[in-house]
Amino acid sequence: MSIFLKTEDEIELMRRANRLVSRTLAELAKHIKPGVTTSQLDKIAGEFIRDHGAVPTFKDFPNPYGPPFPANICTSVNDVVVHGIPDEKTVLREGDIISVDCGALLDGFNGDSCYTFCVGEVDEAKRRLLAVTRQALYEAINVAVEGNHLGDIGATVQELCEAEGYGVVRELTGHGIGRKMHEDPMVPNYGKRGNGKRLKAAMCIAIEPMITMGSREIYMDPDRWTIRTRDGQPAAHFEHTIAVRRGHADILSSFEEIDSLVDNIN
């Protein structure tokens, strides 16, 4: 395992890349409503990222199981956990939830973040799933400090979400991030406190709980990308990129602008 600690200058470059990703998600928040296709969202995101001097990292991302990813963002609707491929056939409907995962490469460093949006009026059960998944993300970030372990992050997510009756996906994890989108270490959303790699200051990782309303079991569509819940229940996904520090985690991405738009829209 090769974990690359970042310099302060590199962390600031990563902050710029991640803030661009956050602004891209905020731009998409303005367009997420019934009747919009996921392909339309993909076009908006790709143009926004390129107009700001960056490259959409997900476009043509290699796949060990099949073809490279064909789009700029992942759009995962309802029972799709992650890696949903935008297309013209998928039309957002009132009551849907959609997780938009976005990555951008800017000045040699990657940003990566995900936000699960409500489409119009969404029922209370789905809203609760989103709230708990997001809470799990922030509680996990709170323990992502120098001297703690990767198991502390995973245990925090697992304990909170399973106590609420939700499933915690095992097969997909967070990850290190920097010059490459996926670096060591893997950051599972389950585990035991005190286990796993010890966290060091200047490690940069993406923490991303992927939580299901029912069973944690998943399967892959024939497209070799789309991951769905086996029982057809909805899933939520929130992600921040952070830098580990002494005593606190430095969140490099941001939900602030997204939240303000979502509140206004709702």
XYZ file of C-alpha atoms in Angstrom:
266
model
C 0.000 0.000 0.000
C 1.461 3.353 -1.101
C -0.167 6.280 0.667
C 0.966 9.690 -0.547
C 0.955 12.430 2.061
C 0.255 15.832 0.540
C 2.101 19.096 1.026
C 0.161 22.192 2.085
C 0.414 23.537 -1.469
C -0.969 20.281 -2.835
C -3.832 20.324 -0.351
C -4.754 23.820 -1.509
C -4.745 22.633 -5.126
C -6.994 19.777 -4.093
C -9.283 22.239 -2.341
C -9.636 24.179 -5.614
C -10.495 21.002 -7.531
C -12.995 19.928 -4.901
C -14.645 23.320 -4.675
C -15.140 23.194 -8.456
C -16.840 19.822 -8.045
C -19.040 21.337 -5.330
C -19.951 24.264 -7.584
C -20.782 21.803 -10.366
C -23.164 19.929 -8.064
C -24.694 23.251 -7.049
C -25.217 24.118 -10.717
C -26.969 20.779 -11.206
C -29.195 21.457 -8.176
C -30.842 24.220 -10.208
C -31.907 21.702 -12.864
C -32.905 18.629 -10.850
C -36.688 18.492 -11.184
C -39.375 16.261 -12.695
C -39.107 15.889 -16.469
C -35.348 16.358 -16.726
C -33.287 13.500 -18.173
C -30.047 12.334 -16.618
C -28.409 12.961 -19.991
C -29.321 16.647 -19.714
C -27.676 16.797 -16.291
C -24.561 15.140 -17.694
C -24.271 17.740 -20.465
C -24.627 20.611 -17.991
C -21.966 19.157 -15.699
C -19.480 18.471 -18.489
C -19.774 21.980 -19.887
C -19.511 23.582 -16.442
C -16.359 21.663 -15.524
C -14.649 22.354 -18.856
C -15.677 26.027 -18.841
C -13.769 26.347 -15.555
C -10.557 24.921 -16.938
C -10.855 21.389 -15.624
C -11.474 17.902 -17.013
C -14.367 15.630 -15.925
C -12.454 12.752 -14.332
C -15.194 10.161 -14.773
C -15.343 10.479 -18.580
C -13.643 7.404 -20.073
C -12.603 6.193 -16.610
C -11.244 2.646 -17.059
C -13.258 -0.358 -15.948
C -11.610 -3.718 -15.157
C -14.928 -5.456 -15.862
C -15.967 -3.831 -19.127
C -16.018 -0.612 -21.184
C -14.795 2.718 -19.797
C -17.364 5.013 -18.185
C -19.106 6.916 -21.009
C -20.266 10.071 -19.190
C -19.123 13.078 -17.166
C -21.022 12.256 -13.947
C -22.720 9.282 -12.307
C -26.488 9.679 -11.938
C -27.930 7.024 -9.627
C -31.724 7.100 -9.303
C -33.706 5.369 -6.531
C -32.450 1.744 -6.311
C -29.183 2.535 -8.108
C -26.488 2.745 -5.441
C -23.642 4.110 -7.570
C -22.269 4.410 -11.112
C -25.570 5.083 -12.848
C -24.923 6.049 -16.484
C -26.755 9.182 -17.695
C -29.030 8.619 -20.684
C -32.042 10.043 -22.483
C -34.339 7.261 -21.257
C -34.029 8.050 -17.558
C -36.473 10.886 -16.851
C -36.642 12.214 -13.301
C -40.060 11.881 -11.718
C -41.740 13.440 -8.710
C -40.687 11.564 -5.593
C -37.422 10.164 -6.972
C -34.072 10.532 -5.289
C -30.911 10.888 -7.368
C -27.308 10.616 -6.226
C -24.978 12.675 -8.410
C -21.317 11.714 -8.097
C -18.892 14.136 -9.713
C -15.136 14.304 -10.220
C -12.860 16.914 -11.771
C -9.153 17.140 -12.492
C -7.815 20.682 -12.077
C -4.123 21.680 -12.148
C -3.028 18.085 -11.706
C -5.226 17.188 -8.714
C -8.614 15.531 -8.348
C -11.816 16.550 -6.641
C -14.575 14.065 -5.825
C -17.929 14.558 -4.114
C -21.462 13.195 -4.197
C -24.845 14.527 -3.079
C -28.226 12.775 -3.063
C -31.019 15.093 -4.204
C -34.787 14.920 -3.809
C -36.825 15.328 -6.986
C -39.857 17.393 -6.073
C -41.816 16.134 -3.072
C -40.235 13.007 -1.630
C -41.793 10.750 1.003
C -40.630 10.796 4.595
C -38.973 7.361 4.424
C -36.622 8.478 1.663
C -35.941 11.788 3.380
C -34.987 9.917 6.540
C -32.611 7.684 4.574
C -30.907 10.762 3.135
C -30.679 12.462 6.521
C -29.092 9.464 8.231
C -26.641 8.822 5.385
C -25.537 12.429 5.470
C -25.248 12.352 9.269
C -23.086 9.237 8.961
C -20.772 11.077 6.565
C -20.211 13.976 8.944
C -19.803 11.772 12.005
C -17.228 9.720 10.086
C -15.409 12.921 9.112
C -15.272 13.902 12.787
C -13.187 10.811 13.587
C -10.920 11.143 10.512
C -8.103 12.731 12.499
C -4.434 11.973 12.968
C -3.883 8.982 15.253
C -7.243 7.343 14.634
C -7.692 4.386 12.304
C -9.592 3.603 9.131
C -11.693 1.228 11.231
C -12.903 4.202 13.285
C -14.363 5.747 10.125
C -16.062 2.531 9.009
C -17.380 1.683 12.468
C -18.895 5.146 12.833
C -20.863 4.773 9.606
C -21.866 1.181 10.275
C -23.004 1.699 13.868
C -25.170 4.702 13.078
C -26.801 3.336 9.922
C -27.407 -0.202 11.143
C -28.952 1.167 14.353
C -31.497 2.890 12.095
C -32.238 -0.375 10.290
C -30.384 0.469 7.092
C -27.962 -1.625 5.042
C -24.304 -0.655 4.698
C -22.820 -1.652 1.336
C -19.597 -3.627 1.812
C -18.353 -4.128 -1.751
C -17.821 -0.408 -2.476
C -15.610 1.919 -0.448
C -14.177 5.383 -0.174
C -10.580 5.870 -1.205
C -7.427 7.898 -1.096
C -7.293 10.727 -3.628
C -4.731 13.122 -5.062
C -3.042 13.163 -8.448
C -5.076 10.029 -9.155
C -8.788 9.739 -8.525
C -8.355 6.459 -6.666
C -5.296 6.091 -4.459
C -4.554 4.005 -1.373
C -6.048 3.446 1.115
C -9.523 2.017 0.631
C -11.948 3.556 3.148
C -14.703 1.044 4.010
C -18.023 2.071 5.537
C -17.884 -0.760 8.064
C -15.267 -2.022 10.504
C -14.014 -2.097 14.062
C -12.693 0.840 16.006
C -8.933 0.803 16.382
C -8.459 -1.505 13.380
C -6.956 -0.727 10.002
C -4.370 1.743 8.825
C -3.499 4.557 11.232
C -4.456 7.983 9.901
C -1.647 10.489 9.399
C -1.825 14.245 8.939
C -1.838 15.272 5.247
C -3.536 12.061 4.097
C -6.317 12.947 1.669
C -9.274 10.591 1.462
C -12.786 10.503 0.067
C -15.327 9.315 2.641
C -18.567 8.157 1.035
C -21.276 6.211 2.875
C -23.442 4.177 0.477
C -26.509 3.200 2.463
C -29.591 1.185 1.501
C -33.107 1.345 2.875
C -33.357 -2.454 2.937
C -30.839 -5.242 2.408
C -27.193 -4.309 1.810
C -26.988 -6.847 -1.035
C -26.258 -5.396 -4.479
C -25.789 -6.503 -8.086
C -24.299 -5.100 -11.292
C -26.310 -4.388 -14.448
C -25.191 -5.855 -17.793
C -23.632 -2.462 -18.652
C -20.865 -3.456 -16.172
C -21.181 -0.140 -14.308
C -24.609 0.378 -12.740
C -24.844 -1.040 -9.205
C -28.346 -1.637 -7.805
C -29.864 -2.877 -4.569
C -30.903 -6.511 -4.946
C -34.256 -5.910 -3.225
C -35.108 -2.816 -5.287
C -35.165 -0.515 -2.262
C -33.688 2.995 -2.621
C -30.114 3.893 -1.683
C -28.390 7.134 -0.707
C -24.798 8.297 -1.215
C -23.025 11.359 0.171
C -19.303 12.026 -0.240
C -16.709 14.565 0.818
C -12.984 14.706 0.117
C -11.029 15.574 3.242
C -7.471 16.160 4.424
C -6.588 14.499 7.728
C -5.240 16.944 10.325
C -4.317 16.886 13.983
C -7.486 17.203 16.010
C -9.834 17.776 13.072
C -10.557 16.896 9.464
C -10.266 19.576 6.794
C -13.227 19.187 4.406
C -11.994 20.164 0.935
C -15.356 19.875 -0.818
C -18.492 21.710 0.317
C -22.271 21.275 0.453
C -22.911 24.876 1.511
C -23.950 26.275 -1.873
C -25.874 23.122 -2.755
C -27.811 23.245 0.507
C -28.767 26.892 0.004
C -30.132 26.109 -3.469
C -31.930 22.960 -2.360
C -33.572 24.849 0.515
C -34.704 27.554 -1.872
C -35.985 25.057 -4.431
C -37.849 23.049 -1.801
